[in-house]
mmCIF file of C-alpha atoms in Angstrom:
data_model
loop_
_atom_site.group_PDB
_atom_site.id
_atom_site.type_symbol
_atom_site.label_atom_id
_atom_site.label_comp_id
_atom_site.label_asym_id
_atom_site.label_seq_id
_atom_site.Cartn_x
_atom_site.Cartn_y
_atom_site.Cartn_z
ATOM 1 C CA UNK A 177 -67.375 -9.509 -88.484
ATOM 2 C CA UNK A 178 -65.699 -11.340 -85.415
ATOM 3 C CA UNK A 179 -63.204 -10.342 -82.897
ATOM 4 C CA UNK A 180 -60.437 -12.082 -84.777
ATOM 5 C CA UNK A 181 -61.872 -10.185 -88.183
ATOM 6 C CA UNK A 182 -62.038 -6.357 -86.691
ATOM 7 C CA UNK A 183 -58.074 -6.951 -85.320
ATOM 8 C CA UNK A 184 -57.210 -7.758 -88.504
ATOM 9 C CA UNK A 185 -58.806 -4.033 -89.911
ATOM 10 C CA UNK A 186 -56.810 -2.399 -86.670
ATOM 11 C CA UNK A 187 -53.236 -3.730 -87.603
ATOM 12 C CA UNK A 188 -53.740 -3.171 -91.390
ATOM 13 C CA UNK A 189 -55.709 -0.151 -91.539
ATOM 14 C CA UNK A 190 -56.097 1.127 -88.096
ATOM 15 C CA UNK A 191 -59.961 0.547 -88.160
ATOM 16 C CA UNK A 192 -61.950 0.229 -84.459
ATOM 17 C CA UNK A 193 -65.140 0.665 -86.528
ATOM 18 C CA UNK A 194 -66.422 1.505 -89.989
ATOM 19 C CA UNK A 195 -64.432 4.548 -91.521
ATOM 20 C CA UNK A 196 -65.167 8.116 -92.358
ATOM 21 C CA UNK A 197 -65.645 9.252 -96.196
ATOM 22 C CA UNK A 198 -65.064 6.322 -99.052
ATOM 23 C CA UNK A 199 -64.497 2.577 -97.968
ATOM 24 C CA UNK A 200 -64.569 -0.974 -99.562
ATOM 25 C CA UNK A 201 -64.175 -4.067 -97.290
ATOM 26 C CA UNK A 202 -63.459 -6.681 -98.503
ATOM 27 C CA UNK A 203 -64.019 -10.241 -96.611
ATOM 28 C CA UNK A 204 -63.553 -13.864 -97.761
ATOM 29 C CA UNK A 205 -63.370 -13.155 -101.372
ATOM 30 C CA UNK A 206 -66.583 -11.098 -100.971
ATOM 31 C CA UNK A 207 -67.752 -7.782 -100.867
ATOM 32 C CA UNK A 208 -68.680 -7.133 -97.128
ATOM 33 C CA UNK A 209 -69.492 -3.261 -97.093
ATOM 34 C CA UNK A 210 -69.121 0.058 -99.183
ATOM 35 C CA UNK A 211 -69.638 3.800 -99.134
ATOM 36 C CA UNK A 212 -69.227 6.579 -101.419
ATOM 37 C CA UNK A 213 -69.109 9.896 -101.289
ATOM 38 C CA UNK A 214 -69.368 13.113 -103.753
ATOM 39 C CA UNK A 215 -66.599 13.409 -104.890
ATOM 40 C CA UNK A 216 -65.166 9.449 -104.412
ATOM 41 C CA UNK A 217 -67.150 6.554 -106.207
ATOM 42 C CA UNK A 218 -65.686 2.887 -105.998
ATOM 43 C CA UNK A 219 -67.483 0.314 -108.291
ATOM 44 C CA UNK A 220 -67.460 -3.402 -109.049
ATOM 45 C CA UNK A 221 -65.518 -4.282 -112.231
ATOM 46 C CA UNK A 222 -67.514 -6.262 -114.947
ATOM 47 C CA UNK A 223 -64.940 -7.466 -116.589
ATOM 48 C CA UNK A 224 -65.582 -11.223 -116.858
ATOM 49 C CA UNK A 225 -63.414 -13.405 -114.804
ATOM 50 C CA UNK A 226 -61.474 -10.154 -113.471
ATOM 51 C CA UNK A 227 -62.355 -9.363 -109.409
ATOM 52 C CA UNK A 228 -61.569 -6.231 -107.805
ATOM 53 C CA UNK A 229 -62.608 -2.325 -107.992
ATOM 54 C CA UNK A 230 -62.347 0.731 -110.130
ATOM 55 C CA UNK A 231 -61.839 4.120 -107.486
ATOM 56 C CA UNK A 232 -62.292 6.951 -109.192
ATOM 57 C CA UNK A 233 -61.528 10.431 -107.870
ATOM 58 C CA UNK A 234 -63.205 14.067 -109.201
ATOM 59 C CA UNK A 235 -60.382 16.727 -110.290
ATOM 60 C CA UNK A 236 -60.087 19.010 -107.233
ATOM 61 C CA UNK A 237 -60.707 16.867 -104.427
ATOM 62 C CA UNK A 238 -58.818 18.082 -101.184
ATOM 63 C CA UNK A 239 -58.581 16.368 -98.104
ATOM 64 C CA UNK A 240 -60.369 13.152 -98.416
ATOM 65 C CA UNK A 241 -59.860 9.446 -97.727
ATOM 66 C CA UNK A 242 -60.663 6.203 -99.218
ATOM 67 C CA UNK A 243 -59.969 2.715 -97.199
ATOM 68 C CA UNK A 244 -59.859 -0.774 -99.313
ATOM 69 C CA UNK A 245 -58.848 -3.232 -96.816
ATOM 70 C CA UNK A 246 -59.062 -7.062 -97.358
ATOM 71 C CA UNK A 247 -59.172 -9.611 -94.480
ATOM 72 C CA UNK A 248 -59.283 -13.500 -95.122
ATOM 73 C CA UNK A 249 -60.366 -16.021 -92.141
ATOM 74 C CA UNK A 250 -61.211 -18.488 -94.448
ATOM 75 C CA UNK A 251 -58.641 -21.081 -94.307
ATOM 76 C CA UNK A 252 -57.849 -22.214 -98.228
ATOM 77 C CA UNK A 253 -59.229 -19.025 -99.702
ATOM 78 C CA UNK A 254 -57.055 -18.114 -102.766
ATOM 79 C CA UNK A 255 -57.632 -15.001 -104.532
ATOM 80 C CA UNK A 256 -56.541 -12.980 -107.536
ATOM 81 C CA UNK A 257 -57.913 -8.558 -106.989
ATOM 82 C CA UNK A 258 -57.541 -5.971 -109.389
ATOM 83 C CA UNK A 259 -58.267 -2.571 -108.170
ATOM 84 C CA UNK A 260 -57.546 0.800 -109.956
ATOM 85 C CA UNK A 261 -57.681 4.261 -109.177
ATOM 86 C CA UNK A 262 -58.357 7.182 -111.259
ATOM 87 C CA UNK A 263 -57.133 9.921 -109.469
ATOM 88 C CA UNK A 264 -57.964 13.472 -111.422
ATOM 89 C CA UNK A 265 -55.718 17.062 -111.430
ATOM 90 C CA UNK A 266 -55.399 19.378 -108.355
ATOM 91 C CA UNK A 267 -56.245 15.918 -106.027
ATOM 92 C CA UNK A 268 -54.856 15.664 -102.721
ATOM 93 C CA UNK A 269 -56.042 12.711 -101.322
ATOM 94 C CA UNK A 270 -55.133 9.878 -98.531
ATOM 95 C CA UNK A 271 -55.521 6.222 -99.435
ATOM 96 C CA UNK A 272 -55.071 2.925 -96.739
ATOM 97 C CA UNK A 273 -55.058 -0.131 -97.886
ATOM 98 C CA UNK A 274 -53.417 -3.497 -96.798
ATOM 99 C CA UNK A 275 -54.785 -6.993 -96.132
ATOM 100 C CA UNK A 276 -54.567 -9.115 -93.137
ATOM 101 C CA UNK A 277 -54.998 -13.031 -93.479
ATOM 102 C CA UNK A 278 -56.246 -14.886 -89.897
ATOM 103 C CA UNK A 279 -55.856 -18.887 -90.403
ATOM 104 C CA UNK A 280 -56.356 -20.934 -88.355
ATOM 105 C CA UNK A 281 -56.402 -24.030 -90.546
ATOM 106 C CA UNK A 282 -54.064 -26.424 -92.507
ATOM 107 C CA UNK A 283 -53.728 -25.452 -95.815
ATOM 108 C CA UNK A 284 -52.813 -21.921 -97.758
ATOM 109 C CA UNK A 285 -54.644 -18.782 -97.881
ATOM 110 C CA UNK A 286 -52.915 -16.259 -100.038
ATOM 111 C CA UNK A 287 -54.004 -13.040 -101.608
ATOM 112 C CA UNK A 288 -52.791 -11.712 -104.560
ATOM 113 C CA UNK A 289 -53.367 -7.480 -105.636
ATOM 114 C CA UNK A 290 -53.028 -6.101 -108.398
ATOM 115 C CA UNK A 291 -53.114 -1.993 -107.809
ATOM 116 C CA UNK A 292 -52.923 0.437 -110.893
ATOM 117 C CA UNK A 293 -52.661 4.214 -109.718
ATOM 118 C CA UNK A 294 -53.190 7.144 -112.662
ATOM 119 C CA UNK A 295 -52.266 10.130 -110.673
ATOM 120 C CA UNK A 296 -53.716 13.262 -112.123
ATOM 121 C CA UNK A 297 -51.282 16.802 -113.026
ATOM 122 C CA UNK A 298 -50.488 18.664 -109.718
ATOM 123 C CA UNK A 299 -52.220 16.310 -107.950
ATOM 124 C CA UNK A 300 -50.908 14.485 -104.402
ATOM 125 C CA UNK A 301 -51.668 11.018 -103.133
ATOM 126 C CA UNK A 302 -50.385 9.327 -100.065
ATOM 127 C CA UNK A 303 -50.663 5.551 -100.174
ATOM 128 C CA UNK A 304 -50.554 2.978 -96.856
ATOM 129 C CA UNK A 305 -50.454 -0.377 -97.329
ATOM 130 C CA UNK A 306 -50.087 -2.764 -95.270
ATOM 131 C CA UNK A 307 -49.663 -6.845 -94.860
ATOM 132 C CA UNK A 308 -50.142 -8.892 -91.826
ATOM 133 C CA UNK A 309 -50.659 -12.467 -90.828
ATOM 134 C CA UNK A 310 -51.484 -14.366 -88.348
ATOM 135 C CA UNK A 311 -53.584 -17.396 -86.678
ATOM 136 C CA UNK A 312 -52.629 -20.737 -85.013
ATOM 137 C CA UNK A 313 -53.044 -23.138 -88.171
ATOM 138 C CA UNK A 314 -50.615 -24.477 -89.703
ATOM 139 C CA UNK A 315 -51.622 -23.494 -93.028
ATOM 140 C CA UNK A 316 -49.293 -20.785 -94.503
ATOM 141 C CA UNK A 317 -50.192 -17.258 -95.480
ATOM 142 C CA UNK A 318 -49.077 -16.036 -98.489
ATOM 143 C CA UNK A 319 -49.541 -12.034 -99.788
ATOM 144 C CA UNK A 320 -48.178 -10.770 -103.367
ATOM 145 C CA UNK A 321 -49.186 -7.188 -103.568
ATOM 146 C CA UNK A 322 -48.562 -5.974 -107.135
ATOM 147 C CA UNK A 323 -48.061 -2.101 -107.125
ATOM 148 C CA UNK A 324 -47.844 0.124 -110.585
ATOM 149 C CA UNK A 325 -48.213 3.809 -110.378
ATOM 150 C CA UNK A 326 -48.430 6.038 -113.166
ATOM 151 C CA UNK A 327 -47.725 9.940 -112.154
ATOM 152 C CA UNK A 328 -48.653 13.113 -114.468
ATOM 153 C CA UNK A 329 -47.155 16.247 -114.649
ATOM 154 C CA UNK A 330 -46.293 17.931 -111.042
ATOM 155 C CA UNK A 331 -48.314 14.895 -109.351
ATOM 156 C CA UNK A 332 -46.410 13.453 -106.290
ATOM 157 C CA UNK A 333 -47.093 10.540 -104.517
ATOM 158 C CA UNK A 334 -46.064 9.181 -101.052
ATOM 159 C CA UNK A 335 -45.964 5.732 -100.614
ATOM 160 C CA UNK A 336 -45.701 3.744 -97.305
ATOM 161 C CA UNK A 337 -45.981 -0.252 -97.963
ATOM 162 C CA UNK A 338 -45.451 -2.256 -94.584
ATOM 163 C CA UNK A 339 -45.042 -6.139 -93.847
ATOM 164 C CA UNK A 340 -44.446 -7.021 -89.782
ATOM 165 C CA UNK A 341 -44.699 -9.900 -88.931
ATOM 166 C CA UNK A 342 -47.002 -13.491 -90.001
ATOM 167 C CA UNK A 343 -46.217 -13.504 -93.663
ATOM 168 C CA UNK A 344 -44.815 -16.855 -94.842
ATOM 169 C CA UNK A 345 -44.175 -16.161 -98.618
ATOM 170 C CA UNK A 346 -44.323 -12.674 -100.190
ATOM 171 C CA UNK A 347 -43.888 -11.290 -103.868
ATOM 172 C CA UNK A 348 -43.905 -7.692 -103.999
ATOM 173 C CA UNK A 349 -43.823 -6.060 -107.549
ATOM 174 C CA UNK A 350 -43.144 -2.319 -107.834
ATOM 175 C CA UNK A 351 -43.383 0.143 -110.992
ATOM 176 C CA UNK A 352 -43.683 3.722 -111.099
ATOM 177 C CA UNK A 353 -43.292 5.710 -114.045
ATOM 178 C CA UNK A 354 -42.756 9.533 -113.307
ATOM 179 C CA UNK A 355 -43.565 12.254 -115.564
ATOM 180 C CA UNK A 356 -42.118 16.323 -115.592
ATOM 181 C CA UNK A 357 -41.763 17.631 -112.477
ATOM 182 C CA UNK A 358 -43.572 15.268 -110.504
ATOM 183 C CA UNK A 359 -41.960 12.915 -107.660
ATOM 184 C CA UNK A 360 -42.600 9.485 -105.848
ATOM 185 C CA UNK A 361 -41.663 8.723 -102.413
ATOM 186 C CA UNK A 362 -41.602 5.325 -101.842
ATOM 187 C CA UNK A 363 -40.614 3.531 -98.279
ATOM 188 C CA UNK A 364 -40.566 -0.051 -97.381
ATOM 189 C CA UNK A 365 -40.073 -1.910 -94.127
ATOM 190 C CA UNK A 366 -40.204 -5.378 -93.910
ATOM 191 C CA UNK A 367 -39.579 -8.394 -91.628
ATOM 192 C CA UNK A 368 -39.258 -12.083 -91.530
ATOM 193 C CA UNK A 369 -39.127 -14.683 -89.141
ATOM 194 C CA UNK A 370 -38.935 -18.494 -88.763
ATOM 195 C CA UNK A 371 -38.655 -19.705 -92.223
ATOM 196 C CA UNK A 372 -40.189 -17.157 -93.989
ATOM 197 C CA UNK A 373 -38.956 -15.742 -97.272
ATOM 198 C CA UNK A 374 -39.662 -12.104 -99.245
ATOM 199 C CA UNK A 375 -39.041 -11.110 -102.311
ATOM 200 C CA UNK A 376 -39.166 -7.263 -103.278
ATOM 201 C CA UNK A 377 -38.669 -6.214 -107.096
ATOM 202 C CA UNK A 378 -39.158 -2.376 -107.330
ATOM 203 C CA UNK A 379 -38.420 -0.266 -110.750
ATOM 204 C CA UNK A 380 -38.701 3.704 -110.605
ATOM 205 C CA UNK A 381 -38.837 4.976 -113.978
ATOM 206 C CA UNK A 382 -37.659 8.994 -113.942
ATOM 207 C CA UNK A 383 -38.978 9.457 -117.294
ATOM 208 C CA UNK A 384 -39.904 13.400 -117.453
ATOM 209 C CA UNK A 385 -37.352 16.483 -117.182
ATOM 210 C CA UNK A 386 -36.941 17.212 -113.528
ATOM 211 C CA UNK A 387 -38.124 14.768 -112.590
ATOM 212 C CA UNK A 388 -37.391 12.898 -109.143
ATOM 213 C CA UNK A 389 -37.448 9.635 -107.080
ATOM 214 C CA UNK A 390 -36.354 8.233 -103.817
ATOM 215 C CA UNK A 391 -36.330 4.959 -101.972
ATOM 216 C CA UNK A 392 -35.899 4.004 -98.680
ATOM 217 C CA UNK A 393 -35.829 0.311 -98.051
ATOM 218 C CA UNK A 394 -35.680 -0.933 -94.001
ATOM 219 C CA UNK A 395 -35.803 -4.360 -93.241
ATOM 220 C CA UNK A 396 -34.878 -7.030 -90.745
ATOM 221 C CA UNK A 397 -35.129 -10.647 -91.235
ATOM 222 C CA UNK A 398 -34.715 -13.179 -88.086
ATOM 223 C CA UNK A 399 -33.939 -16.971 -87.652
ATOM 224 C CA UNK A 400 -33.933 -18.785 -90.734
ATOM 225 C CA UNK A 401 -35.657 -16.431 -92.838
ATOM 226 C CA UNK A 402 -34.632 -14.947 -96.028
ATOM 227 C CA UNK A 403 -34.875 -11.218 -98.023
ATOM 228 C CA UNK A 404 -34.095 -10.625 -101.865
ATOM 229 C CA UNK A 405 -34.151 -6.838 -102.861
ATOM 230 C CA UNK A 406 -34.045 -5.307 -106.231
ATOM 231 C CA UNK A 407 -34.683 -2.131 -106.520
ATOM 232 C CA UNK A 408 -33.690 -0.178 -109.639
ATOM 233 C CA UNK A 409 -34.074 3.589 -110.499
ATOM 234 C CA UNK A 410 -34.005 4.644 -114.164
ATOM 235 C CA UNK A 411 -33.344 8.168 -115.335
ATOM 236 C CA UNK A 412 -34.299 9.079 -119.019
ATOM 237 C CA UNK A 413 -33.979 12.833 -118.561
ATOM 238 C CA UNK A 414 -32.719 15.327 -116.289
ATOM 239 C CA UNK A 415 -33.615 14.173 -112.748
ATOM 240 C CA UNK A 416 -32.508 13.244 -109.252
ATOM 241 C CA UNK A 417 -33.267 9.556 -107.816
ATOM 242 C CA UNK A 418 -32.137 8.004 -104.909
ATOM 243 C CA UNK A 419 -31.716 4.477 -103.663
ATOM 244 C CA UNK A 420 -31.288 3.295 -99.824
ATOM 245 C CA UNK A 421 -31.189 0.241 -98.541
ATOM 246 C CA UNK A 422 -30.784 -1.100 -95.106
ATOM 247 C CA UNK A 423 -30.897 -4.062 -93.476
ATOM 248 C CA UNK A 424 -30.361 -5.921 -90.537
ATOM 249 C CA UNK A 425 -29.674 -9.734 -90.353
ATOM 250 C CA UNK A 426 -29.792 -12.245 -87.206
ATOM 251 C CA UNK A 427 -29.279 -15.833 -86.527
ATOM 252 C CA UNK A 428 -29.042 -17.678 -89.618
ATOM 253 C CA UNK A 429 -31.095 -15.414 -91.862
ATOM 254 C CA UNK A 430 -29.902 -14.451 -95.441
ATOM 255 C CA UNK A 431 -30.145 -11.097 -97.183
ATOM 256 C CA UNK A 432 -29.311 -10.167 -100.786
ATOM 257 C CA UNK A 433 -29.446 -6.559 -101.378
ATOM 258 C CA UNK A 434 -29.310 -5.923 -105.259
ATOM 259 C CA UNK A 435 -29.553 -2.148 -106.010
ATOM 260 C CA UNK A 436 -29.046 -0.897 -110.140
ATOM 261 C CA UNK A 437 -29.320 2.707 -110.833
ATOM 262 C CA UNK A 438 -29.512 3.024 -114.744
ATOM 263 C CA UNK A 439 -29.090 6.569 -116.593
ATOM 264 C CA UNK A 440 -30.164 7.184 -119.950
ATOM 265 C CA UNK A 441 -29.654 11.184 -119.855
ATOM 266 C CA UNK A 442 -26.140 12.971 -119.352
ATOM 267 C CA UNK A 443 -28.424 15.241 -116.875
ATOM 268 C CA UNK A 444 -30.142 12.350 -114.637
ATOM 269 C CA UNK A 445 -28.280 12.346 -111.499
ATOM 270 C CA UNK A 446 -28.734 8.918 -109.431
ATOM 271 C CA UNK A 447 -27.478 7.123 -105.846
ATOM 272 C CA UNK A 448 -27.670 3.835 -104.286
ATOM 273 C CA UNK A 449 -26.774 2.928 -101.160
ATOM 274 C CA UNK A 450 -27.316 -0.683 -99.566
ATOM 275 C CA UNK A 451 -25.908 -1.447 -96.203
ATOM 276 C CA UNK A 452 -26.468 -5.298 -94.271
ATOM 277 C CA UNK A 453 -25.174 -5.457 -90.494
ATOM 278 C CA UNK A 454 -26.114 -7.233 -87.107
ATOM 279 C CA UNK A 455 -27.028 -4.713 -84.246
ATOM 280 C CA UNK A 456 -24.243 -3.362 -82.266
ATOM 281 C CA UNK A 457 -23.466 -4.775 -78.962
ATOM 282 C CA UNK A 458 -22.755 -1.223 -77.571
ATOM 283 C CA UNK A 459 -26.438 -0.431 -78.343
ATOM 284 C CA UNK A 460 -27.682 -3.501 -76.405
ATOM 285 C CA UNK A 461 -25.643 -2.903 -73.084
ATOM 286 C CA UNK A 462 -26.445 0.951 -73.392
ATOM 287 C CA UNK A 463 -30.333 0.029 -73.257
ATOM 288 C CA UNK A 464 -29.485 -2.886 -70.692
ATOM 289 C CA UNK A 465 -28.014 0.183 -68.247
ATOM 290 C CA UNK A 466 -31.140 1.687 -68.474
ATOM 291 C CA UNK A 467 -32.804 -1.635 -67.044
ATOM 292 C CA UNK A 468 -34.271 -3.623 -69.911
ATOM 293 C CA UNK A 469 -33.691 -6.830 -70.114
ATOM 294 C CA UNK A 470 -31.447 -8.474 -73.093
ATOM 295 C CA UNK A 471 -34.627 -9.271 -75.350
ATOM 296 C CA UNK A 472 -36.368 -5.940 -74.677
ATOM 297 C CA UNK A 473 -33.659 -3.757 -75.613
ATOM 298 C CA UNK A 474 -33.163 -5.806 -78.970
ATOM 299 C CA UNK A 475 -36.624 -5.104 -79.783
ATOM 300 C CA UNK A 476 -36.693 -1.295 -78.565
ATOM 301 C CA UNK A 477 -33.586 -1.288 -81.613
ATOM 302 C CA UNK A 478 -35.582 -2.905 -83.863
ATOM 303 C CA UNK A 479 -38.829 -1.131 -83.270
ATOM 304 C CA UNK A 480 -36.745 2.194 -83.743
ATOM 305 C CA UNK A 481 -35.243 1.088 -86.860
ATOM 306 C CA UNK A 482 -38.485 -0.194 -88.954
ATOM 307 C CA UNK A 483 -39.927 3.412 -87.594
#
């Protein structure tokens, strides 16, 4: 891999060099490198006309990572991944993934994931991912992660799903169905720029008895970008969910916040919140006092916020 190719594995997955435990890179469409380990094994699907990988994880695996990142340089590259995981009881287990797209040529190069998740009873997963584009071509780069999580009895899962920054058209599709006792975490941050536009559609399904849910949406679109948000938490027994949504909008950026909490249970107890504001000017001057400039302070704010 090139320069441009390793900073692409640092802002997605935090990679200097090759990983510790389990890995799959993925580069141009292609396999580039793999490792498994004893308890982790990641293999090539055979499914005719279907691309991607099957991760599969041994019941009682503690403290181990797996890394799937995919990186594009190709300019024109268009691709379609499936990857699932099989994650078995009494896991506890940290997965990165993300992909970063470097073009530096005219026309489109877009990846699109699809990532299925069984989550094993008792078991916990914590789940990075993480989009990023950049590149001085003019041709756009496009990213429409596709996320659906299914979690067993007392599983948990902690999900962190990041776009900053070089993404000119996103899709991202959300599902998680949540069985008894078990509980998803799920926190995006997101922002736009120039004319760039994101769409987020996520559904938490609270489908076992105590079971529980939370969202925490942060995002902050710029210029003449624009956001769409639907999230939507479902209770069909006794649970807790909880929906939050923030936002802040500048110049002539547009944000629609749409957040629908649906009970089916006389026990599920849900929230939403959605709030859309510009940052204060008291916040600005306070930082200015200190001696940043005008543009430095509004990005301390903003760096603070999408923490």
């Amino acid at each position: 891999m090139d320069q441009a190719e390793w900073k692409l594995l640092k802002e997605i997955a935090d990679l200097e060099k090759t990983p510790q435990g389990a890995y799959n890179i993925r580069r141009n469409g292609q396999l580039d490198s793999r490792n498994n380990t004893a308890n982790i094994e990641i293999t090539t699907k055979t499914e005719p006309g279907k691309s991607g990988i099957d991760i599969t994880v041994k019941s009682g695996t503690k403290h181990e990572s797996v890394h799937i990142p995919v990186i594009i340089s190709q300019t024109g590259l268009s691709e379609l991944v499936y990857n699932d995981f099989f994650i078995g009881d009494d896991c506890d287990v940290d997965i990165v993934a993300g992909c970063g797209i470097h073009n530096t040529g005219c026309e489109t190069s877009q990846h699109d994931g699809v990532h299925t998740f069984h989550i094993g009873k008792n078991s916990k997963v914590r789940y990075v991912e993480r989009h990023y584009g950049e590149g001085p071509g003019t041709g756009k780069r496009v990213m429409n992660p596709q996320t659906i999580v299914y979690l067993e009895e007392g599983a948990s899962l902690n999900m962190e799903s990041t776009q900053i920054r070089g993404v000119d058209s996103t899709k991202r599709e959300t599902k998680i169905v949540v069985g008894p006792r078990a509980e998803a975490v799920i926190t995006e941050k997101l922002l736009t720029h120039g004319q760039q536009t994101a769409e987020s559609d996520m559904e938490i399904i609270l489908d076992g008895e105590d079971a529980s849910g939370r969202v925490i949406s942060r995002s902050v679109a710029q210029d003449d970008s624009q956001q769409v948000f639907y999230p939507k938490m479902t209770g069909n027994a006794k649970c807790f969910g909880h929906v939050q949504c923030d936002s802040i909008i500048m110049g002539q950026a547009r944000i629609s916040s749409i957040p629908a909490i649906v009970a089916n249970h006389v026990d599920a107890q849900l929230i939403h919140e959605a709030a859309i504001g510009r940052i204060a000017g008291d916040q600005i001057l306070k930082l200015m006092t200190l001696g940043l400039t005008e543009q430095e302070a509004e990005e301390k704010i903003l760096d603070g916020f999408l923490q």
